[in-house]
Short mmCIF file of C-alpha atoms in Angstrom, two decimals:
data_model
loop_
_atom_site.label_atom_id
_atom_site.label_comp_id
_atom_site.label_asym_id
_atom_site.label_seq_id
_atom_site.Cartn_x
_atom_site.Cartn_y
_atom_site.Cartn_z
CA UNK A 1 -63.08 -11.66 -7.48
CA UNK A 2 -59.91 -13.39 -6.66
CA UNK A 3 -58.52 -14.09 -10.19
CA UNK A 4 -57.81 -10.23 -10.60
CA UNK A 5 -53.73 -9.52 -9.53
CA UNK A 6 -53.18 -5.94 -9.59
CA UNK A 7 -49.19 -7.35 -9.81
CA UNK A 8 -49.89 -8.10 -13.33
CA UNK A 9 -51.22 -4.27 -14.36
CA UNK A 10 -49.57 -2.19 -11.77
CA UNK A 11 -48.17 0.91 -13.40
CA UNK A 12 -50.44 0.34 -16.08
CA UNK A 13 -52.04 3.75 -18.19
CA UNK A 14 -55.05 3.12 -16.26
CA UNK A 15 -53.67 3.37 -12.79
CA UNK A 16 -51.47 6.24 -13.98
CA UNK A 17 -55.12 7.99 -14.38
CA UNK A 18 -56.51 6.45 -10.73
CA UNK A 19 -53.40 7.56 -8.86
CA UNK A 20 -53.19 11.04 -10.54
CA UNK A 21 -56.70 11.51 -9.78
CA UNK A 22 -56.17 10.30 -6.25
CA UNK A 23 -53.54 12.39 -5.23
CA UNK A 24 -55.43 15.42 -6.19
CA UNK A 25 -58.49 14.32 -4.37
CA UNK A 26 -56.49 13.83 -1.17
CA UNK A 27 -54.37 16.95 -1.72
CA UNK A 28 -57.73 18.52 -1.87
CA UNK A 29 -58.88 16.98 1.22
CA UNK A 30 -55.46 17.60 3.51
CA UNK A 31 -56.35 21.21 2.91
CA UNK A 32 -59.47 20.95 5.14
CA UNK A 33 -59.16 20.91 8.88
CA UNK A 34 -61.50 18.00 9.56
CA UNK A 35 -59.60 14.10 9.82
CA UNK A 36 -60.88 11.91 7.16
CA UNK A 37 -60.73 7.99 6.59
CA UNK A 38 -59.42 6.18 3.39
CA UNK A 39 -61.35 3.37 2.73
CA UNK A 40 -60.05 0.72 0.46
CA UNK A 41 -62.55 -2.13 -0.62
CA UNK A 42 -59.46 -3.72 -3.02
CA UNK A 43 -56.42 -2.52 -1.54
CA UNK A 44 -54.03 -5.30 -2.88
CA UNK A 45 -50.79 -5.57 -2.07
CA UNK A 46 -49.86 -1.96 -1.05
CA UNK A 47 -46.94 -1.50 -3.36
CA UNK A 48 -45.29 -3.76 -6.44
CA UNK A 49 -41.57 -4.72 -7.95
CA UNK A 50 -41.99 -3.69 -11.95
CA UNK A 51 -39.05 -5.82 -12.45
CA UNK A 52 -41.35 -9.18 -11.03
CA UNK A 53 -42.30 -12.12 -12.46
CA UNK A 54 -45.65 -10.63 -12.60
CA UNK A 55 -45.21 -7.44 -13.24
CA UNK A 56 -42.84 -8.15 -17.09
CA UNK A 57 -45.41 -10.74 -17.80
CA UNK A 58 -47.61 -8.19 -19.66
CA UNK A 59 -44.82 -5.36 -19.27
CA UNK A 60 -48.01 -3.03 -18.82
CA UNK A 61 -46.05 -0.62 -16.57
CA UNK A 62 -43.77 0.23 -19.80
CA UNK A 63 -47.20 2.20 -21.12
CA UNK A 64 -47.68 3.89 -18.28
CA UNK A 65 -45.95 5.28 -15.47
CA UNK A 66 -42.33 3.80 -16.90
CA UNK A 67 -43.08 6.55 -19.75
CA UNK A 68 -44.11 9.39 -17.53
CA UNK A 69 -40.58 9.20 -15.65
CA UNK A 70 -38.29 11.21 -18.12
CA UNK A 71 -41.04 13.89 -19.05
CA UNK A 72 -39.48 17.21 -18.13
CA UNK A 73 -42.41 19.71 -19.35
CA UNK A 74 -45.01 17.58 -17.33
CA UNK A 75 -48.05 19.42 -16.39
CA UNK A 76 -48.35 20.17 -12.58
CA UNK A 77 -50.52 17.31 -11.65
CA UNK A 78 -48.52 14.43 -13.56
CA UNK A 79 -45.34 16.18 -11.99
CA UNK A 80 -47.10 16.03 -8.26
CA UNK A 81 -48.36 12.45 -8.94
CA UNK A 82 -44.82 11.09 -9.58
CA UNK A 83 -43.24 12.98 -7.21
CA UNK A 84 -45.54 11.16 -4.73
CA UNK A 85 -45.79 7.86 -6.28
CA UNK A 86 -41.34 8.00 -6.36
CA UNK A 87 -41.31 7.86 -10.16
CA UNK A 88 -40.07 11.57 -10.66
CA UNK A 89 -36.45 9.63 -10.49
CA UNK A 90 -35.80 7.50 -13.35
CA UNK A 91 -34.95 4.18 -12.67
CA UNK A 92 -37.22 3.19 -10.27
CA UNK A 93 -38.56 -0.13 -10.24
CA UNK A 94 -40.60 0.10 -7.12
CA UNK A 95 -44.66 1.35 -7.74
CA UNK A 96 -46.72 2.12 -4.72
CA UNK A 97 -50.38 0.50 -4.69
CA UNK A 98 -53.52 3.53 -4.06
CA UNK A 99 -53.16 2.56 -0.18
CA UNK A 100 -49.19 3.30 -0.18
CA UNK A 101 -50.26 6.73 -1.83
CA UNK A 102 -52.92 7.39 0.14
CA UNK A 103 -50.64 6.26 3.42
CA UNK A 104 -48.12 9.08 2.11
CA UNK A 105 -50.37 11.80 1.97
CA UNK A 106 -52.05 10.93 4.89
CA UNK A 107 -51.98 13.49 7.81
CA UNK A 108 -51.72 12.64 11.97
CA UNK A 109 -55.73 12.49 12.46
CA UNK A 110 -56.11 10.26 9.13
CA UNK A 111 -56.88 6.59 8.98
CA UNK A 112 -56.80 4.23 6.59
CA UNK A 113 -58.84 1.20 6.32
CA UNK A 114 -57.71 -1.51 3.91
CA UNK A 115 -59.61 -4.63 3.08
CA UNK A 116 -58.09 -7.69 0.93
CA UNK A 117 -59.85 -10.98 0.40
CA UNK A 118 -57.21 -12.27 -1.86
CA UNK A 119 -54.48 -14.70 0.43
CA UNK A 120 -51.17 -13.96 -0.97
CA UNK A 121 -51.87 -10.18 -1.39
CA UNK A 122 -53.33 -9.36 1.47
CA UNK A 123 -50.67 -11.22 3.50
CA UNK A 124 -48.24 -8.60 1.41
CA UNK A 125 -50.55 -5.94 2.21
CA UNK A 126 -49.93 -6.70 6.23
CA UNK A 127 -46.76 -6.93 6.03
CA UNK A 128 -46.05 -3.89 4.30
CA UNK A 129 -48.33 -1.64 6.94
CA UNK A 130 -47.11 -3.96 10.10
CA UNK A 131 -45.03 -0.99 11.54
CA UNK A 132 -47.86 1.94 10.45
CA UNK A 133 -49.39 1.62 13.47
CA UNK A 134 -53.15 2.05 14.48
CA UNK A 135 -54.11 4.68 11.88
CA UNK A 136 -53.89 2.10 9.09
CA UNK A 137 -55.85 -1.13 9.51
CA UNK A 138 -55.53 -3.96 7.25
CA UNK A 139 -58.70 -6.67 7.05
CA UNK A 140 -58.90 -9.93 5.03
CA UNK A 141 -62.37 -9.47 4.30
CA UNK A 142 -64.43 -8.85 1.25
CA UNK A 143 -64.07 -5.23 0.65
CA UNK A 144 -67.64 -4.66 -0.17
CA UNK A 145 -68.97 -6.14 2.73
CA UNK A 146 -66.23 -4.33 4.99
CA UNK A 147 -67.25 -0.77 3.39
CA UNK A 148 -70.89 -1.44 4.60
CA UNK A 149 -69.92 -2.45 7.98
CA UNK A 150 -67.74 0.89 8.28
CA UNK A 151 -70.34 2.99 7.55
CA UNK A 152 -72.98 4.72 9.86
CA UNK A 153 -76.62 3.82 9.15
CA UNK A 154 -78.63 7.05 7.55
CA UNK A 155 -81.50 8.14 9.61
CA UNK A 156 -84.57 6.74 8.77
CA UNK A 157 -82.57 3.80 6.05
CA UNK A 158 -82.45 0.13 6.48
CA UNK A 159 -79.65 -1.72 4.85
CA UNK A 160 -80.52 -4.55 2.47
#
């Protein structure tokens, strides 16, 4: 769909939730020894300005992770998930996208693999990863399509 803008909700209570989940899945998965890829079917445009255009349009950052900032008692995962996503220091006005976050907590043997279809944010997306070498890999390609091609047939399945 390529009239959704994550620009516009970035921040937002509901990606407060994603992220904080996030990190705690991939903090759970750096503990194991075995590499794992990140796979991104809407990666967007990596990270956002709250203070954009876009962003104060519907101010939806102001809810979410703009409120979490200050909180000195937070519980250990909220304090963990805006220590990673930068937002344990108030003030900040820049908010990392899922693949940023994921791109932070990433180890040596980890990829990520990042797939856009929309023009202007996946031409943000590239440019923000251009110097992370060849364990992140950006596509402008329908994420769905991208996930299936990434994937190694089951024994015995057929793909439809």
């Amino acid at each position: 769909m390529l009239s959704y803008r994550h620009a516009f909700h970035a921040g937002n209570h509901a990606d407060v939730l994603k992220h904080l989940v996030l990190v705690q899945v991939l903090d759970y998965f750096n503990r194991k020894g075995a590499p794992y890829w990140y796979i991104d079917t809407h990666a967007g445009a990596g990270q956002y300005a709250l203070d954009s255009a876009h962003a104060r349009k519907l101010g939806e950052a102001e809810e979410g992770v703009v409120r979490l900032a200050g909180v000195a008692d937070a519980p250990p995962a909220v304090a963990r998930y805006l220590a990673v996503s930068g937002f344990d220091r108030a003030g900040s006005r820049h908010y990392p996208g899922s693949p940023e976050i994921a791109h932070r907590l990433m180890r040596a043997s980890d990829t990520l693999r990042l797939f856009e279809l929309h023009p202007s944010d996946a031409r943000s997306l590239t440019a923000h990863f251009a110097s992370a070498g060849k364990r992140v890999q950006v596509r402008v390609e329908d994420g769905f399509a991208g996930l299936k091609a990434s994937l190694p047939p089951r024994a015995g399945a057929r793909w439809s």
